[in-house]
Structures are given as C-alpha cells and as structure tokens.
Short mmCIF file of C-alpha atoms and ligand atoms in Angstrom, two decimals:
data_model
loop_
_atom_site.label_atom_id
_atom_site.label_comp_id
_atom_site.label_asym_id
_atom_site.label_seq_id
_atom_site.Cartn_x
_atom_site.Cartn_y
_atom_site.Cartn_z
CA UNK A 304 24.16 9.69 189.50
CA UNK A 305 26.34 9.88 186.51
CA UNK A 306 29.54 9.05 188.69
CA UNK A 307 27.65 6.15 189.86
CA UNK A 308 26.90 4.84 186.46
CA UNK A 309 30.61 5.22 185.91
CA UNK A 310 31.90 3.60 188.51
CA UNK A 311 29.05 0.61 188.01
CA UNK A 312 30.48 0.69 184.46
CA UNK A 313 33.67 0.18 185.65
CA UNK A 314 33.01 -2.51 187.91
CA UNK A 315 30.90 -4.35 185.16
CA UNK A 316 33.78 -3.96 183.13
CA UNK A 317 36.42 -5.73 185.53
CA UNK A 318 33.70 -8.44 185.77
CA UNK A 319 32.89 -9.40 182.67
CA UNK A 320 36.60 -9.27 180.97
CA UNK A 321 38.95 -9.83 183.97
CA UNK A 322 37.57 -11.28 187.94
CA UNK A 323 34.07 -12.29 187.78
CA UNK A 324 34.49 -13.49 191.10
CA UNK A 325 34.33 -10.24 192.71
CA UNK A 326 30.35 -10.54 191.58
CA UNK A 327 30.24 -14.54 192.64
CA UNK A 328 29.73 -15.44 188.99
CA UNK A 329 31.44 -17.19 186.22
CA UNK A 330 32.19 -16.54 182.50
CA UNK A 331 31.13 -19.36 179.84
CA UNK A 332 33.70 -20.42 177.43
CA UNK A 333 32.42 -17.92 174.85
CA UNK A 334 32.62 -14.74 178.03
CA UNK A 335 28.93 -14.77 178.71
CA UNK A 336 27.44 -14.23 182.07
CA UNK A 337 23.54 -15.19 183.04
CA UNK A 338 22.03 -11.86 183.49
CA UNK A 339 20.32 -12.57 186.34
CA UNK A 340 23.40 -13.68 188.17
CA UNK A 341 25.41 -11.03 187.02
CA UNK A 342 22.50 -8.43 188.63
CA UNK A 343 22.18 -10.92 191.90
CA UNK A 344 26.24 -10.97 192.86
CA UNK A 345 26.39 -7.38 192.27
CA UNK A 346 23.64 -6.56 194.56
CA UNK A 347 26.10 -9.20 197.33
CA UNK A 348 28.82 -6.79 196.82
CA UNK A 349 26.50 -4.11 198.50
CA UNK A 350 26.20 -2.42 194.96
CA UNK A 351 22.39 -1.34 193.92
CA UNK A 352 21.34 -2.46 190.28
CA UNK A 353 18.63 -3.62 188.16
CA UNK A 354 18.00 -4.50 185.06
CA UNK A 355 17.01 -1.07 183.80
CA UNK A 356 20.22 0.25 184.94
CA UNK A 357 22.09 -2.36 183.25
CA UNK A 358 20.67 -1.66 179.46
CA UNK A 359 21.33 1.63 180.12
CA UNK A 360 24.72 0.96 180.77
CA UNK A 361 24.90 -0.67 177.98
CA UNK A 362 23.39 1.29 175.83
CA UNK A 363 25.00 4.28 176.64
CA UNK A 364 28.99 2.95 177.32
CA UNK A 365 31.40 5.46 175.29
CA UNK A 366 32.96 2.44 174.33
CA UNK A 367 29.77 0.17 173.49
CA UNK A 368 32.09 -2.45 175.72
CA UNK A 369 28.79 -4.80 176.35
CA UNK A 370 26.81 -6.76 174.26
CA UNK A 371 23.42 -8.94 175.58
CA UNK A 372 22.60 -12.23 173.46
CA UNK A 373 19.28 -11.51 171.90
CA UNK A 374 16.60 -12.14 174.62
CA UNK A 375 18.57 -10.46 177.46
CA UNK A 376 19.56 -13.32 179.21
CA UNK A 377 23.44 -13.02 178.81
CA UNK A 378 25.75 -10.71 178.81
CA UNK A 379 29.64 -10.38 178.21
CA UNK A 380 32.57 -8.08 177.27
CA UNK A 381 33.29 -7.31 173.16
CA UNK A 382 36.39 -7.46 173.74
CA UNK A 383 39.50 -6.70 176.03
CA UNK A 384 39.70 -9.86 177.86
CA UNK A 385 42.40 -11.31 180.58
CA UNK A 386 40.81 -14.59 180.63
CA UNK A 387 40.93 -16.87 178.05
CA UNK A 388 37.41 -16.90 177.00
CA UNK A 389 36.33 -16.91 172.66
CA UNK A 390 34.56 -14.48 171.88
CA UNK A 391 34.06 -15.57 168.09
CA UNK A 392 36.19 -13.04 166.91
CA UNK A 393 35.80 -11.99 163.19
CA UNK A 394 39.48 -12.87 161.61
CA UNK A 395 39.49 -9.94 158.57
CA UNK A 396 41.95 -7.92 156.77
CA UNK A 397 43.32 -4.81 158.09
CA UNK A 398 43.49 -1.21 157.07
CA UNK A 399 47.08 -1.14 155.53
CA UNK A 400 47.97 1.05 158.44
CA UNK A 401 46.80 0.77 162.38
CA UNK A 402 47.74 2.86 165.42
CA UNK A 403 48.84 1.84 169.07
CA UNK A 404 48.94 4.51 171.59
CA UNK A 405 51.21 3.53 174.58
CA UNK A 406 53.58 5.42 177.11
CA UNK A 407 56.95 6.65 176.54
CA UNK A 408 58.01 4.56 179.50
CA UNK A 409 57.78 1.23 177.64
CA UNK A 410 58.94 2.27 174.99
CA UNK A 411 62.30 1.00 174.72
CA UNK A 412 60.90 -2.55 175.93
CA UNK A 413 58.93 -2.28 173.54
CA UNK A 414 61.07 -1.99 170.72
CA UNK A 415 62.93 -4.62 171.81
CA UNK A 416 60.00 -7.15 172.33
CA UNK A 417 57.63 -6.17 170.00
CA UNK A 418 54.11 -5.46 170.90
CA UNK A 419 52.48 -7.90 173.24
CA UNK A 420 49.15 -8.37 174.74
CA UNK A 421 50.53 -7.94 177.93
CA UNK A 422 46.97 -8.89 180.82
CA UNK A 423 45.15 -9.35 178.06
CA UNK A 424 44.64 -11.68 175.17
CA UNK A 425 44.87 -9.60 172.19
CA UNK A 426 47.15 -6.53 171.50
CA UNK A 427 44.54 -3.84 170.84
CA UNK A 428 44.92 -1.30 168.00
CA UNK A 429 42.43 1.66 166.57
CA UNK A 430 42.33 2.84 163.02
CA UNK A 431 42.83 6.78 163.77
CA UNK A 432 45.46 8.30 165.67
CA UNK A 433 43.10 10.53 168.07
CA UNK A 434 42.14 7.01 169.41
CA UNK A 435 45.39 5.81 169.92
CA UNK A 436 46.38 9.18 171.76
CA UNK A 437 43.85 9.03 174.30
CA UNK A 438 44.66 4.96 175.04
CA UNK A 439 48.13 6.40 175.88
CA UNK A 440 47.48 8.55 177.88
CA UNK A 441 46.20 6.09 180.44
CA UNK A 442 49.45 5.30 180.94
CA UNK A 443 51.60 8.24 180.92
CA UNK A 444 52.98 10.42 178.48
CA UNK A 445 51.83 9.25 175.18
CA UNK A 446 53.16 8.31 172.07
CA UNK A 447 51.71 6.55 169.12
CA UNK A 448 53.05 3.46 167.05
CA UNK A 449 52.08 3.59 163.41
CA UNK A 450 51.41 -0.87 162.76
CA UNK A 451 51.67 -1.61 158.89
CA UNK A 452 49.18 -4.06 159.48
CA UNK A 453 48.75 -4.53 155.60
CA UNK A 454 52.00 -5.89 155.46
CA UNK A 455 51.30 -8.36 158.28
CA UNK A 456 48.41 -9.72 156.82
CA UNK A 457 50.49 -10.39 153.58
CA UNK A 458 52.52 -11.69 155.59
CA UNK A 459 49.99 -13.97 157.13
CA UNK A 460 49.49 -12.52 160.53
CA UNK A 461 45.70 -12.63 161.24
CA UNK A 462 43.97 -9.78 162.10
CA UNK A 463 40.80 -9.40 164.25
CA UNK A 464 38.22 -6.91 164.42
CA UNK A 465 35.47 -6.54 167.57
CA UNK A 466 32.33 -5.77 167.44
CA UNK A 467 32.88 -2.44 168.63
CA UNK A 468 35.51 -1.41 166.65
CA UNK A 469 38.87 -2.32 167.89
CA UNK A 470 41.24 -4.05 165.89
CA UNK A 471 42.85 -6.87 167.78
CA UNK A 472 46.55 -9.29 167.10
CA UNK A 473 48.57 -11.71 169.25
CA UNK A 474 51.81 -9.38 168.49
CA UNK A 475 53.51 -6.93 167.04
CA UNK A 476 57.23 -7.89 166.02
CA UNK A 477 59.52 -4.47 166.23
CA UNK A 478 60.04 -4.77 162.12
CA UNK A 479 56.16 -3.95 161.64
CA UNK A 480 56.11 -0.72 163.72
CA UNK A 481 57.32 3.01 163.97
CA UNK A 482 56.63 6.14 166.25
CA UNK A 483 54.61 8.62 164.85
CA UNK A 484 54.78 12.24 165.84
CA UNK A 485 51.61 13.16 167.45
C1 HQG B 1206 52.28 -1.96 176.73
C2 HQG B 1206 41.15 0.36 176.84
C3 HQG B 1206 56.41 -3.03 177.71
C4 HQG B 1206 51.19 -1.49 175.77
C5 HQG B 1206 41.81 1.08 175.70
C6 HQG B 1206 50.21 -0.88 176.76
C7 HQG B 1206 42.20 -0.03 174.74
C8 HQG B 1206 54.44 -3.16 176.54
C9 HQG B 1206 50.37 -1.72 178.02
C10 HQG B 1206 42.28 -1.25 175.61
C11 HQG B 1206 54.99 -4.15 175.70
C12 HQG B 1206 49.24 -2.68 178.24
C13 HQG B 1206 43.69 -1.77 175.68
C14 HQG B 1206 56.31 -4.54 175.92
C15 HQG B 1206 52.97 -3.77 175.06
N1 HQG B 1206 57.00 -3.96 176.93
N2 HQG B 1206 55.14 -2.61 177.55
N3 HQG B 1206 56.91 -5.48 175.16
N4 HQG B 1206 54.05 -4.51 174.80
N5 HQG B 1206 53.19 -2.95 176.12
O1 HQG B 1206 45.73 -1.50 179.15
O2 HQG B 1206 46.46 -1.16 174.58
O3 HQG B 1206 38.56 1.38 178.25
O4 HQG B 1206 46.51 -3.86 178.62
O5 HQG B 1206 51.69 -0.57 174.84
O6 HQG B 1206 40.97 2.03 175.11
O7 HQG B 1206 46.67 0.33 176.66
O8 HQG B 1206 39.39 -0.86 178.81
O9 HQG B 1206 46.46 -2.20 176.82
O10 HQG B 1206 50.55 0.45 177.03
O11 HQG B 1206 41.31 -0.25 173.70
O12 HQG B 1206 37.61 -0.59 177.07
O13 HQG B 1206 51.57 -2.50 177.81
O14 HQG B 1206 41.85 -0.84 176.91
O15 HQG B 1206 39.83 0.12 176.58
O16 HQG B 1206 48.12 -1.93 178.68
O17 HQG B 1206 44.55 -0.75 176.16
P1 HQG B 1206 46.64 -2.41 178.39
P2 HQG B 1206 46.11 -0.88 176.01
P3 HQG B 1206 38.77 0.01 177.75
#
C-alpha cells in the first residue's frame, strides 16, 4: 500500500510540475490543475485514485510538494517546475549562506558555468547542509556547494522562497560558490 502511495506520489509529481499530458490534463498559467480532472485522467492511465487518496497524499508528502486552493478544487506543484508556469513566488532575502547538493560528476561544468536550473525553472537550494547531501545523492556521489546568497542579494540577485521551504534563483555565477567538505 505504502509503495503504491509512493509511486502515485511520484506520478502526481511528474504531472503537476513536468508532463501533465501523461494524465490528459493541462496546467493553468499559475500550475493549477482542476481536481476533478486531475483524479479522472489518472484513473485513464489504468491508475486507481480518489479523492481521499489524494489529500492523503498530500497531506502526508515528505516534501509537502502539493498544495490545493482553498475549496479543493485545484491542485498544483510548490515548486520544482519544467514548465513555465508562475507560481507567485515570494521574492525575499536570503540566509547569508545557502547549500546546493549536486554530484561530483558535474562538477567541473559546473564551475565553469555556474549553477543553472538545468529542466527546471529555478536552481533549487536548502538552508542546511543534511538537505543538500541527500539532493546529491540522487545523482551520484555527492558534494555540497556552500552559495553566499547574502552577497547576491546585495548584489541584487533576487531570491525566492516556496512554500515548502526551498529556496529558489535563476543562477549561480562560479564567483558566489565553494565546495564544502561534507
Ligand atoms: C546540476 C528534488 C552541469 C545540478 C530535490 C543538479 C530538490 C549542472 C542537476 C529538487 C550545472 C539538476 C531539485 C552545470 C547545475 N553543469 N550540471 N552548469 N548546473 N547542474 O534534479 O537541485 O524530490 O533538476 O547541480 O530535493 O538536484 O523532486 O535539480 O545536480 O529540491 O521534490 O544539474 O528536486 O526535490 O538536477 O533537485 P535537478 P536538483 P523533489
């Protein structure tokens, strides 16, 4: 049951921030999807769900990924988009210091690129290093980039946080970053 949940998470997830064609639905400008669509093109994909299973999904993600508008009608992603949809991210100033967890691998593109968003539309960055750790690791053998985001948003970079929690920039220029030991 609990795999299923994941892997319904999971799917939810690509839906509402990357294809939500593979549920036969589409995304508003601001990312929301009409509930009851969302539930209908699942069940076409051969997937069982109802609305009870979808607040609990909700309200149990690790990553409280999902928010509803206020009478349950809609539903989108917080944040960690690959289409171009506006969330009404918060612009507000940073911690003087932010962490980005990445792979070893790209590391020496990275330092001569920057940081970029990549997919998505934000580069994504957590306040602690644990977090940043464990977002490497998806990718290989981590290591962590300590951002002096204070110093960027002297500088006049803006800075924007989700509502659950991640901290979120267009890029990362090589003179704002260094590897931490971890
Ligand atoms: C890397 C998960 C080469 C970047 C996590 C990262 C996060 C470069 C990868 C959220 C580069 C993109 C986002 C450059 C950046 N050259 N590689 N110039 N610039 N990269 O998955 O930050 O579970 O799109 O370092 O917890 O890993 O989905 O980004 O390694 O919060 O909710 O390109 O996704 O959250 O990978 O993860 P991603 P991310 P969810």
């Amino acid at each position: 049951m609990n795999n299923n949940k994941d892997s319904m998470g999971k799917f939810i997830s690509l839906v509402l921030r990357h294809r939500p064609e593979a549920a036969y639905i589409q995304l508003d400008e601001h990312g929301w999807a009409d509930v009851e669509q969302l539930l209908a093109g699942i069940e076409r994909t051969g997937r069982k769900i109802n609305m009870a299973m979808l607040e609990e999904i909700v309200r149990t993600d690790n990553k409280q990924r999902y928010s509803f508008n206020e009478d349950k009608t809609l539903i989108r992603a917080n944040q960690g988009h690959s289409i171009a949809v506006d969330v009404g991210l918060k612009e507000q100033a940073p911690p003087e210091f932010l962490y980005h967890g990445t792979a070893v691998r790209f590391y020496e593109s990275i330092q001569r690129q920057g940081l970029k968003p990549m997919s998505r539309l934000y580069v994504h960055l957590s306040k602690d290093i644990e977090t940043a750790v464990n977002v490497g690791k998806r990718h290989g053998k981590p290591i962590v980039l300590k951002i002096h985001s204070g110093r960027m948003d002297r500088e006049g970079i803006p800075f924007y946080l989700s509502e659950n929690g991640v901290w979120l920039t267009r890029k990362v220029e090589p003179e704002y970053f260094e590897q931490v030991s971890i």
